[in-house]
Coordinates of C-alpha atoms in Angstrom, one line a residue:
M648 CA 107.0 -39.4 139.8
T649 CA 106.7 -36.3 138.0
F650 CA 104.5 -37.3 134.7
R651 CA 104.5 -35.4 131.4
P652 CA 101.1 -33.9 130.2
V653 CA 100.5 -37.1 128.2
R654 CA 100.8 -39.1 131.5
R655 CA 99.1 -36.6 133.4
D656 CA 96.0 -36.8 130.6
L657 CA 96.0 -40.7 131.4
R658 CA 96.1 -40.1 135.2
E659 CA 93.2 -38.0 134.9
A660 CA 91.3 -40.3 132.9
R661 CA 92.0 -43.5 134.9
G662 CA 92.4 -42.6 138.4
P663 CA 95.2 -43.6 140.7
V664 CA 98.6 -43.8 139.7
W665 CA 99.0 -47.7 139.8
A666 CA 96.1 -47.5 137.1
T667 CA 98.1 -45.0 135.2
R668 CA 101.1 -47.3 135.0
G669 CA 99.2 -50.1 133.7
A670 CA 97.4 -47.7 131.3
V671 CA 100.8 -46.9 129.9
V672 CA 101.8 -50.6 129.8
V673 CA 98.4 -51.1 127.9
L674 CA 99.3 -48.3 125.7
A675 CA 102.9 -49.7 124.7
L676 CA 101.8 -52.8 124.0
F677 CA 98.4 -52.5 122.1
V678 CA 98.3 -48.8 120.9
M679 CA 102.0 -48.5 119.5
P680 CA 102.4 -51.6 117.3
W681 CA 105.3 -50.0 115.6
V682 CA 107.7 -50.5 118.7
G683 CA 109.5 -53.8 117.9
A684 CA 108.5 -57.0 120.3
A685 CA 111.5 -56.9 122.0
A686 CA 111.0 -53.3 123.0
R687 CA 107.6 -53.9 123.8
A688 CA 108.4 -56.7 126.1
A689 CA 110.6 -54.2 128.2
P690 CA 109.7 -53.8 131.8
V691 CA 108.1 -50.5 132.8
T692 CA 110.7 -49.8 135.5
I693 CA 113.3 -49.2 132.5
A694 CA 110.7 -46.6 131.1
G695 CA 110.3 -45.3 134.5
N696 CA 114.0 -44.8 135.2
I697 CA 114.1 -43.0 131.4
E698 CA 111.3 -40.8 132.3
R699 CA 112.8 -39.7 135.6
A700 CA 116.2 -38.9 134.1
L701 CA 114.4 -36.7 131.4
T702 CA 112.1 -35.0 133.9
T703 CA 113.9 -34.7 136.9
G704 CA 117.6 -35.3 136.3
G705 CA 118.5 -32.1 134.9
G706 CA 120.6 -33.9 132.4
Q707 CA 122.6 -35.9 134.6
V708 CA 122.5 -39.4 134.1
V709 CA 121.6 -41.6 137.5
G710 CA 125.4 -42.9 138.7
G711 CA 127.4 -40.1 137.6
D712 CA 128.0 -41.2 133.9
G713 CA 128.0 -37.6 132.6
L714 CA 125.6 -34.9 131.5
L715 CA 123.4 -36.0 128.5
Q716 CA 124.2 -33.2 125.4
S717 CA 120.8 -33.7 123.6
M718 CA 118.1 -33.3 126.2
D719 CA 115.9 -31.4 124.1
L720 CA 116.1 -34.1 121.4
L721 CA 115.6 -36.8 123.7
K722 CA 112.6 -35.7 125.5
Q723 CA 111.0 -35.5 122.0
V724 CA 112.5 -38.9 120.9
Y725 CA 111.3 -40.7 124.3
S726 CA 107.9 -38.8 124.6
D727 CA 107.3 -40.1 121.0
R728 CA 107.8 -43.5 122.4
H729 CA 106.3 -43.0 125.8
D730 CA 109.7 -43.9 127.2
I731 CA 109.8 -47.1 125.8
P732 CA 113.7 -48.2 125.1
G733 CA 115.1 -48.7 121.8
W734 CA 118.7 -49.8 122.6
V735 CA 117.9 -52.6 125.0
T736 CA 115.2 -55.1 126.4
G737 CA 114.4 -56.3 130.0
S738 CA 117.0 -58.8 129.0
G739 CA 120.1 -56.6 127.9
P740 CA 121.3 -54.8 125.1
R741 CA 120.0 -55.5 121.6
P742 CA 122.7 -56.4 118.7
I743 CA 122.3 -52.8 117.4
A744 CA 123.5 -51.6 121.0
R745 CA 126.7 -53.4 120.8
A746 CA 127.1 -52.1 117.3
M747 CA 126.6 -48.7 118.2
V748 CA 129.2 -48.9 120.8
D749 CA 131.6 -50.0 118.0
V750 CA 130.6 -47.0 115.8
I751 CA 131.7 -44.7 118.5
R752 CA 134.9 -46.4 119.0
A753 CA 135.3 -46.0 115.1
S754 CA 134.6 -42.0 115.5
R755 CA 138.5 -41.3 115.6
A756 CA 138.3 -42.2 112.0
S757 CA 136.7 -38.7 111.3
G758 CA 139.1 -37.0 113.6
L759 CA 136.6 -37.0 116.4
S760 CA 137.1 -38.2 120.2
P761 CA 135.1 -41.4 121.4
P762 CA 135.2 -40.1 124.9
D763 CA 133.1 -37.2 123.8
Y764 CA 130.3 -39.8 123.2
H765 CA 130.3 -41.6 126.6
L766 CA 132.6 -44.5 125.6
A767 CA 134.0 -45.1 129.1
A768 CA 130.6 -45.2 130.5
L769 CA 128.8 -47.3 127.8
E770 CA 131.8 -49.7 127.5
R771 CA 131.2 -50.1 131.5
L772 CA 127.7 -50.4 131.4
V773 CA 127.3 -52.7 128.3
D774 CA 128.8 -55.4 130.2
V775 CA 127.5 -54.5 133.7
S776 CA 123.9 -54.6 132.3
L777 CA 124.5 -58.3 131.8
A778 CA 125.6 -59.1 135.2
P779 CA 123.2 -60.4 137.8
L780 CA 121.5 -57.9 139.7
P781 CA 118.1 -57.1 141.4
A782 CA 115.3 -56.0 138.9
L783 CA 115.5 -52.8 140.1
G784 CA 119.3 -52.4 139.8
R785 CA 119.0 -53.8 136.4
A786 CA 116.4 -51.7 135.1
R787 CA 118.1 -48.5 136.3
D788 CA 121.7 -49.6 134.7
L789 CA 119.9 -50.3 131.2
A790 CA 118.2 -47.1 131.4
R791 CA 121.4 -45.1 131.7
F792 CA 122.6 -47.2 128.9
E793 CA 120.0 -46.5 126.6
L794 CA 119.9 -42.7 127.1
L795 CA 123.8 -42.4 127.1
L796 CA 123.7 -44.2 123.7
S797 CA 120.8 -42.4 122.4
D798 CA 122.8 -39.1 123.4
A799 CA 125.9 -40.2 121.7
F800 CA 124.2 -41.4 118.7
L801 CA 122.1 -37.8 118.4
R802 CA 125.6 -35.9 118.9
F803 CA 127.7 -38.1 116.6
A804 CA 125.5 -37.8 113.8
N805 CA 125.1 -33.8 114.4
D806 CA 128.7 -33.5 114.6
E807 CA 129.1 -35.4 111.1
A808 CA 126.5 -33.4 109.6
Q809 CA 127.6 -30.0 110.3
G810 CA 130.8 -30.2 112.9
R811 CA 131.1 -30.2 116.4
L812 CA 132.2 -26.6 116.6
D813 CA 130.0 -23.6 115.6
P814 CA 133.0 -21.6 113.6
G815 CA 132.2 -18.3 115.0
T816 CA 132.6 -19.1 118.7
F817 CA 134.0 -22.5 119.2
R818 CA 130.9 -23.6 121.2
A819 CA 128.6 -26.4 120.1
S820 CA 127.2 -26.4 116.8
K821 CA 123.4 -26.8 117.4
P822 CA 121.0 -28.4 115.1
S823 CA 118.7 -26.6 113.2
P824 CA 115.1 -27.5 113.3
K825 CA 115.3 -29.4 110.0
L826 CA 118.6 -31.0 111.4
K827 CA 116.6 -31.9 114.5
S828 CA 113.8 -33.9 112.6
E829 CA 116.4 -35.6 110.5
L830 CA 118.2 -36.7 113.7
R831 CA 115.0 -37.8 115.2
G832 CA 114.1 -39.9 112.2
A833 CA 117.3 -41.4 112.0
L834 CA 117.2 -42.6 115.5
R835 CA 113.8 -44.1 114.6
K836 CA 115.0 -46.1 111.8
V837 CA 117.9 -47.6 114.0
F838 CA 115.7 -48.4 116.7
A839 CA 113.6 -50.6 114.0
G840 CA 116.5 -52.4 113.0
A841 CA 119.0 -50.5 110.6
P842 CA 122.5 -50.6 111.4
P843 CA 123.9 -47.5 113.0
G844 CA 127.1 -47.1 111.5
P845 CA 125.5 -46.6 107.9
V846 CA 122.8 -44.2 109.2
I847 CA 125.2 -41.9 110.9
E848 CA 127.7 -42.2 108.0
G849 CA 124.8 -40.7 106.0
F850 CA 125.2 -37.4 107.7
A851 CA 129.0 -36.9 107.0
P852 CA 130.3 -35.3 103.6
Q853 CA 130.3 -37.6 100.7
D854 CA 132.8 -35.6 98.8
T855 CA 136.1 -36.7 97.9
S856 CA 138.1 -34.4 100.2
Y857 CA 136.3 -35.6 103.2
R858 CA 137.0 -39.3 102.5
G859 CA 140.8 -38.6 101.1
M860 CA 141.2 -36.7 104.5
R861 CA 139.6 -39.6 106.6
A862 CA 142.1 -42.0 104.6
A863 CA 145.2 -39.8 105.2
L864 CA 144.5 -39.8 108.6
A865 CA 144.5 -43.5 108.7
R866 CA 147.9 -43.3 106.9
Y867 CA 149.5 -40.8 109.2
R868 CA 148.3 -42.7 112.2
H869 CA 149.9 -45.4 111.2
L870 CA 153.2 -43.8 110.4
A871 CA 153.0 -42.4 113.9
A872 CA 152.6 -46.0 115.1
S873 CA 155.5 -47.2 113.0
G874 CA 158.3 -44.8 114.8
E875 CA 159.7 -41.4 113.1
P876 CA 162.5 -41.4 110.8
R877 CA 165.9 -40.1 111.5
L878 CA 165.8 -36.2 111.2
I879 CA 167.4 -34.4 108.4
A880 CA 170.1 -32.9 110.1
A881 CA 170.7 -29.1 110.0
G882 CA 173.1 -27.9 107.1
P883 CA 173.1 -26.1 103.6
A884 CA 170.4 -26.5 101.3
L885 CA 170.3 -30.1 99.5
V886 CA 170.5 -29.7 95.5
E887 CA 170.8 -32.1 92.9
G888 CA 174.0 -33.7 92.6
D889 CA 174.5 -33.7 96.6
R890 CA 175.1 -36.9 98.5
G891 CA 175.5 -38.3 101.8
P892 CA 173.9 -39.3 105.0
R893 CA 171.6 -36.0 104.7
V894 CA 170.4 -36.8 101.3
E895 CA 169.8 -40.4 102.4
A896 CA 167.8 -39.1 105.4
L897 CA 165.9 -37.1 102.9
V898 CA 165.1 -39.7 100.6
R899 CA 163.5 -41.5 103.7
H900 CA 161.3 -38.8 104.3
L901 CA 160.1 -38.3 101.1
Q902 CA 159.4 -42.2 100.9
R903 CA 157.7 -41.5 104.2
A904 CA 155.3 -38.8 102.8
G905 CA 154.3 -41.1 99.6
D906 CA 156.2 -38.7 97.0
M907 CA 159.1 -41.1 96.2
A908 CA 159.0 -44.7 95.5
D909 CA 160.0 -47.3 98.4
S910 CA 162.5 -48.8 96.0
Y911 CA 165.0 -46.0 95.7
S912 CA 168.0 -46.3 97.8
P913 CA 170.9 -44.6 96.7
D914 CA 172.1 -41.4 99.0
V915 CA 172.7 -39.6 95.7
F916 CA 170.2 -36.8 95.1
G917 CA 169.5 -37.5 91.3
P918 CA 166.8 -36.6 89.2
E919 CA 164.4 -39.1 90.7
V920 CA 164.8 -37.2 94.0
A921 CA 164.4 -33.8 92.6
A922 CA 161.2 -34.7 91.0
A923 CA 159.8 -36.6 94.2
L924 CA 160.9 -33.1 96.4
T925 CA 159.1 -30.8 93.7
R926 CA 156.0 -32.9 94.6
Y927 CA 156.3 -32.8 97.9
Q928 CA 156.8 -29.0 97.9
A929 CA 153.8 -28.5 95.4
R930 CA 151.6 -30.3 97.7
H931 CA 152.5 -28.5 101.2
G932 CA 152.3 -25.0 99.5
L933 CA 156.1 -24.5 99.2
R934 CA 158.4 -23.0 96.7
A935 CA 158.5 -25.9 94.3
D936 CA 162.2 -25.7 93.2
A937 CA 163.5 -28.9 93.8
V938 CA 165.8 -27.2 96.5
A939 CA 165.7 -28.4 100.2
G940 CA 166.4 -25.0 102.0
E941 CA 165.4 -24.3 105.3
V942 CA 161.8 -24.1 105.2
T943 CA 161.3 -27.4 103.4
L944 CA 163.8 -29.1 105.6
A945 CA 161.7 -28.1 108.6
T946 CA 158.5 -29.1 107.2
L947 CA 160.0 -32.5 106.1
N948 CA 161.3 -32.8 109.5
K949 CA 157.6 -32.4 111.0
P950 CA 156.3 -35.6 113.0
A951 CA 153.3 -37.5 112.1
A952 CA 151.6 -36.2 115.0
Y953 CA 151.9 -32.7 113.5
W954 CA 150.2 -33.6 110.5
I955 CA 147.5 -35.7 112.1
D956 CA 146.6 -32.5 114.1
R957 CA 146.3 -30.5 110.8
L958 CA 144.0 -33.4 109.6
R959 CA 141.6 -33.2 112.3
V960 CA 141.3 -29.5 112.2
N961 CA 140.4 -29.5 108.6
L962 CA 138.1 -32.4 108.7
E963 CA 136.0 -30.2 111.3
R964 CA 136.2 -27.5 108.9
R965 CA 134.8 -29.6 106.2
R966 CA 132.0 -30.6 108.1
E967 CA 131.5 -27.4 109.2
L968 CA 130.4 -26.4 105.6
G969 CA 127.7 -28.6 105.5
S970 CA 126.7 -31.4 103.1
P971 CA 126.2 -31.8 100.3
L972 CA 127.7 -28.6 98.9
P973 CA 125.9 -27.2 95.9
P974 CA 127.2 -28.5 92.7
T975 CA 127.8 -25.2 91.2
R976 CA 129.7 -22.8 93.7
L977 CA 132.9 -20.5 93.8
M978 CA 135.3 -22.1 96.7
V979 CA 137.8 -19.5 98.0
N980 CA 140.6 -21.1 100.1
I981 CA 142.2 -18.3 101.9
A982 CA 145.3 -20.6 103.1
D983 CA 145.7 -21.8 99.3
F984 CA 145.3 -18.1 97.8
R985 CA 142.9 -19.8 95.2
A986 CA 139.5 -19.3 94.2
T987 CA 137.8 -22.6 92.4
F988 CA 134.3 -22.5 90.4
F989 CA 132.6 -25.6 90.3
V990 CA 130.2 -26.4 87.7
G991 CA 128.0 -29.7 88.4
E992 CA 130.7 -30.9 91.0
K993 CA 133.4 -30.3 88.2
P994 CA 136.2 -27.6 88.7
Q995 CA 135.9 -25.2 85.6
L996 CA 138.1 -22.7 86.6
A997 CA 140.7 -22.0 89.3
E998 CA 142.2 -18.2 89.7
R999 CA 145.0 -16.8 92.1
V1000 CA 143.7 -14.5 94.8
I1001 CA 145.1 -12.2 97.2
V1002 CA 143.9 -11.9 100.8
G1003 CA 144.2 -9.9 103.9
K1004 CA 147.4 -9.3 105.7
S1005 CA 148.0 -11.1 109.0
Y1006 CA 146.4 -8.1 110.8
Q1007 CA 143.5 -7.4 108.6
E1008 CA 142.6 -11.0 108.0
T1009 CA 139.8 -12.1 105.3
P1010 CA 137.0 -14.0 107.4
E1011 CA 135.5 -17.1 106.6
I1012 CA 131.8 -16.3 105.0
S1013 CA 129.2 -18.7 103.3
S1014 CA 126.9 -16.5 101.2
R1015 CA 125.7 -16.1 97.5
I1016 CA 127.1 -13.7 94.8
G1017 CA 124.0 -11.7 94.0
Y1018 CA 125.5 -9.5 91.3
L1019 CA 128.3 -7.6 89.7
V1020 CA 129.4 -4.2 89.3
V1021 CA 131.6 -3.4 85.9
N1022 CA 133.5 -0.1 86.4
P1023 CA 133.1 0.3 90.2
S1024 CA 134.1 3.3 92.0
W1025 CA 135.8 2.5 95.4
E1026 CA 134.5 4.2 98.7
V1027 CA 137.2 4.0 100.9
P1028 CA 136.7 2.2 104.1
A1029 CA 136.8 4.8 107.0
S1030 CA 139.6 2.5 108.8
I1031 CA 141.8 2.9 105.6
A1032 CA 141.1 6.8 105.5
R1033 CA 142.1 7.2 109.1
K1034 CA 145.1 4.7 109.4
E1035 CA 146.7 5.4 105.7
I1036 CA 145.3 8.1 103.5
L1037 CA 145.4 11.1 106.1
A1038 CA 148.8 10.3 107.0
A1039 CA 149.9 10.1 103.3
A1040 CA 148.0 13.4 102.8
R1041 CA 149.8 15.1 105.3
N1042 CA 153.1 14.2 104.0
N1043 CA 152.2 14.6 100.0
P1044 CA 149.9 17.5 99.0
N1045 CA 149.7 16.1 95.6
Y1046 CA 148.6 12.5 97.0
F1047 CA 144.7 12.7 95.8
S1048 CA 145.4 13.9 92.1
M1049 CA 148.2 11.2 91.9
H1050 CA 145.9 8.4 93.0
D1051 CA 142.7 9.9 91.6
Y1052 CA 140.8 10.4 94.7
E1053 CA 137.8 12.8 95.4
V1054 CA 137.7 14.5 98.6
L1055 CA 134.2 14.4 100.0
Q1056 CA 131.9 16.0 102.8
G1057 CA 128.8 15.1 103.8
W1058 CA 126.6 12.1 102.8
G1059 CA 123.6 11.6 100.1
S1060 CA 122.1 14.9 98.9
N1061 CA 124.2 17.0 101.1
E1062 CA 127.5 15.3 99.7
K1063 CA 129.9 18.0 98.0
R1064 CA 133.2 17.6 96.9
V1065 CA 136.2 19.7 98.5
E1066 CA 139.5 20.6 97.0
P1067 CA 142.5 19.0 98.7
A1068 CA 144.5 22.0 98.9
D1069 CA 142.1 24.0 100.8
I1070 CA 142.2 21.7 103.7
D1071 CA 145.0 21.8 106.4
W1072 CA 145.4 18.0 106.6
K1073 CA 148.3 18.3 109.7
S1074 CA 145.3 19.6 111.7
L1075 CA 143.4 16.6 111.3
S1076 CA 143.2 13.5 113.4
A1077 CA 142.1 9.8 112.8
S1078 CA 139.4 10.9 115.4
N1079 CA 138.8 14.2 113.8
L1080 CA 138.4 13.3 110.2
P1081 CA 135.3 14.9 108.4
F1082 CA 135.9 13.8 105.1
H1083 CA 135.5 10.7 103.2
F1084 CA 136.9 9.8 99.8
R1085 CA 136.2 8.0 96.5
Q1086 CA 138.0 6.7 93.5
P1087 CA 136.1 6.6 90.5
A1088 CA 136.0 4.3 87.8
G1089 CA 139.3 4.0 85.7
P1090 CA 142.3 2.1 84.8
D1091 CA 144.1 3.0 88.1
N1092 CA 141.1 2.3 90.2
S1093 CA 141.7 -0.4 93.2
L1094 CA 139.0 -2.5 92.4
G1095 CA 140.0 -2.8 88.7
R1096 CA 137.1 -3.4 86.1
V1097 CA 134.5 -5.7 88.1
K1098 CA 133.6 -6.6 91.8
F1099 CA 131.6 -9.5 92.9
M1100 CA 129.0 -8.7 95.6
F1101 CA 127.6 -11.0 98.3
T1102 CA 126.0 -10.4 101.5
N1103 CA 127.8 -10.5 104.9
S1104 CA 128.3 -8.8 108.1
H1105 CA 132.1 -7.9 107.3
D1106 CA 131.7 -5.7 104.4
V1107 CA 134.0 -8.0 102.3
Y1108 CA 133.9 -8.4 98.6
M1109 CA 136.0 -9.8 95.8
H1110 CA 137.4 -7.5 92.9
D1111 CA 139.9 -7.0 89.9
T1112 CA 142.8 -5.2 90.5
P1113 CA 145.4 -3.3 88.5
A1114 CA 148.4 -4.3 90.6
R1115 CA 149.1 -7.6 88.9
G1116 CA 152.6 -8.1 90.1
L1117 CA 151.4 -9.2 93.6
F1118 CA 149.9 -12.4 92.0
D1119 CA 153.6 -14.1 91.6
A1120 CA 154.2 -14.2 95.2
A1121 CA 153.9 -17.5 96.9
Q1122 CA 152.2 -16.0 100.1
R1123 CA 149.8 -13.6 98.7
T1124 CA 148.5 -11.7 102.1
F1125 CA 148.5 -8.2 100.9
S1126 CA 144.8 -6.8 101.0
H1127 CA 143.0 -4.9 103.7
G1128 CA 140.5 -7.8 104.1
C1129 CA 138.9 -8.1 100.8
I1130 CA 139.6 -10.5 97.7
R1131 CA 141.6 -9.7 94.7
V1132 CA 141.2 -11.9 92.1
D1133 CA 143.9 -12.4 89.1
N1134 CA 141.8 -12.8 85.9
A1135 CA 138.7 -11.5 87.4
M1136 CA 136.7 -10.7 84.1
R1137 CA 137.4 -14.4 83.1
L1138 CA 135.8 -15.4 86.5
A1139 CA 133.0 -12.9 85.8
A1140 CA 132.5 -14.5 82.5
A1141 CA 132.4 -18.0 83.8
L1142 CA 129.5 -16.8 86.6
L1143 CA 127.5 -15.3 83.6
R1144 CA 127.9 -18.3 81.6
V1145 CA 126.2 -20.5 84.2
D1146 CA 123.3 -17.7 84.4
S1147 CA 122.5 -18.3 80.7
Y1148 CA 124.4 -15.4 79.3
Q1149 CA 125.2 -15.4 75.5
D1150 CA 129.0 -14.9 75.0
P1151 CA 129.5 -13.4 78.3
G1152 CA 133.1 -12.6 77.7
L1153 CA 132.3 -10.2 74.8
F1154 CA 129.6 -8.9 76.7
L1155 CA 131.9 -7.8 79.9
I1156 CA 134.3 -6.3 77.6
K1157 CA 131.7 -4.1 76.0
A1158 CA 130.2 -3.1 79.3
A1159 CA 133.7 -2.0 80.6
D1160 CA 134.7 -0.2 77.5
A1161 CA 131.7 2.0 77.9
G1162 CA 133.2 3.4 81.1
D1163 CA 130.0 3.7 83.0
N1164 CA 129.4 2.1 86.2
R1165 CA 126.8 -1.0 85.7
V1166 CA 125.4 -3.4 88.0
I1167 CA 124.7 -6.8 86.6
E1168 CA 122.3 -8.8 88.7
L1169 CA 122.5 -12.5 88.5
R1170 CA 119.1 -14.3 88.0
R1171 CA 120.5 -17.3 89.9
P1172 CA 122.7 -16.1 92.8
I1173 CA 126.1 -18.3 93.0
P1174 CA 126.9 -19.9 96.5
I1175 CA 130.5 -18.7 97.6
Y1176 CA 132.4 -20.3 100.4
I1177 CA 135.3 -18.5 101.5
M1178 CA 136.9 -21.1 103.7
Y1179 CA 140.3 -21.5 105.5
M1180 CA 141.7 -25.0 104.7
T1181 CA 145.2 -25.9 105.4
A1182 CA 144.7 -29.5 104.3
W1183 CA 142.5 -31.2 102.0
A1184 CA 142.4 -34.3 99.4
K1185 CA 142.8 -33.5 95.8
D1186 CA 141.5 -37.5 95.8
L1187 CA 141.7 -40.6 97.8
N1188 CA 145.5 -41.0 97.5
T1189 CA 146.8 -37.4 97.2
I1190 CA 146.7 -35.0 100.3
E1191 CA 147.2 -31.3 100.2
F1192 CA 148.7 -29.3 103.1
R1193 CA 149.2 -25.2 103.4
P1194 CA 150.9 -23.2 105.8
D1195 CA 148.8 -21.8 108.4
V1196 CA 149.3 -18.2 107.5
Y1197 CA 146.7 -16.9 110.0
G1198 CA 147.3 -19.1 112.9
R1199 CA 143.9 -20.4 113.0
D1200 CA 144.5 -23.9 113.4
A1201 CA 145.6 -23.8 117.2
G1202 CA 142.2 -22.7 118.4
V1203 CA 140.2 -25.2 116.3
L1204 CA 142.5 -27.8 117.6
A1205 CA 142.0 -26.6 121.3
A1206 CA 138.2 -26.3 121.1
L1207 CA 138.0 -30.2 119.5
G1208 CA 139.9 -31.2 122.6
A1209 CA 137.7 -29.3 125.1
A1210 CA 134.7 -31.0 126.9
P1211 CA 131.7 -31.3 124.6
Q1212 CA 128.8 -28.7 125.0
S1213 CA 125.1 -29.1 125.2
L1214 CA 123.3 -29.0 121.8
S1215 CA 120.1 -27.9 123.5
E1216 CA 119.1 -24.1 123.5

């Protein structure tokens, strides 16, 4: 048997191996009074099997019951306990073990998959471990059950705390040192007798949106089990005043979605149907015009399984944000084209936003807004210069004066301004463009009057814009990746107000009217989350869905369905 250093020290002090084992039992019985009486009575053969699995098994539990995903954590937990089990005793599983198996079964409620937490092996072992077996066979099975259950606990708690997936790679979301300590402490708490369900629940997000999505997931699973209603047949758009079988099917779908009372039965498209349809459209990010056109009918006809998948994906996205979220924060939902500023957990302001085009997607970012820039100039990104401005300059020699662009050569102290008319633009190419472009502050500047700066690796920021008409579009995917804000000065004033500025609106107007470029540092940087949520809960009974404009849901769903990966480094 291979011994860890603590065991080697004992062996050197006590002599032969049999004496070492005796010393370990004595240590378990007398030096570790914090271990419960039932655990202290466990035969050393269970501890020996635990030790062998953690030191020589490479993560594979004896008997082929799968890889342990939390090896580093398990080694720390059981080293601290000198391999004394916590879920089982010599006579079988403790009550907390059976409760934990039930908790794993219930992981579906969070959109997670019970098989990811060794459910099949645990259900088999929980009964096998009670069968009459030779002592060594019983010890082996109890050790397997012990380690699989601890692994499941640590993995499930980790997944509730920060998501199963790393959002950038779709690989396992590995715990930070702080979370590792919390996970070990939680397992010790359960071994001491705490119910495992509430302990794991304490790692999950506690906000209304997460709890509301879980409630909605249960409702849609019930709908899926009860059977799908008849599809609304293809045909012309349904409008108020229509009647017939298609209207009757429309009513059934609205009732099923919870937007219309079940008591309504006529097949007439009356005011009640119009109001319910408007609610449904608004909840699904559709044009709320009370007209059941092609897009609305296609959305209504989607089966419950489709919405179940959307909820599972977005429960995962919410977990990935971490918990709890800062009470004062700016939440930008790309899929909803909206930025919401929270102060003390209450939404104070919501603004429409414009995000990146489908081929220039706005990334998901967690950062802090550190400063604002009033009257910003715009340094045109090289990609836009090569792909757009060069082509425009070839076709229109007045392009730069029309848009108030400066043509510059060199950088820093060597930078100099060049007259556009002196350049043969047709001789240049995207790979041979020795110039860069700047748009000074002014009424036509693409960044408007203010921009919001936060650290990120994508060179993305939020800003004002002089192009106001685009905010009226339902799907606002028009930018090169940065985020344009409707009423940006109002949002800037709200941020400064929580930063203890007096009359921040007037302060910003005066700063903008002065015309000079001005940086305003925030004394208390504001957390910002740029997220991609295609479903969330407004409250425990109202779920919102949005079209998957970037097509990101499928990747998350596939990763959730893939085999779990190790949490160890």
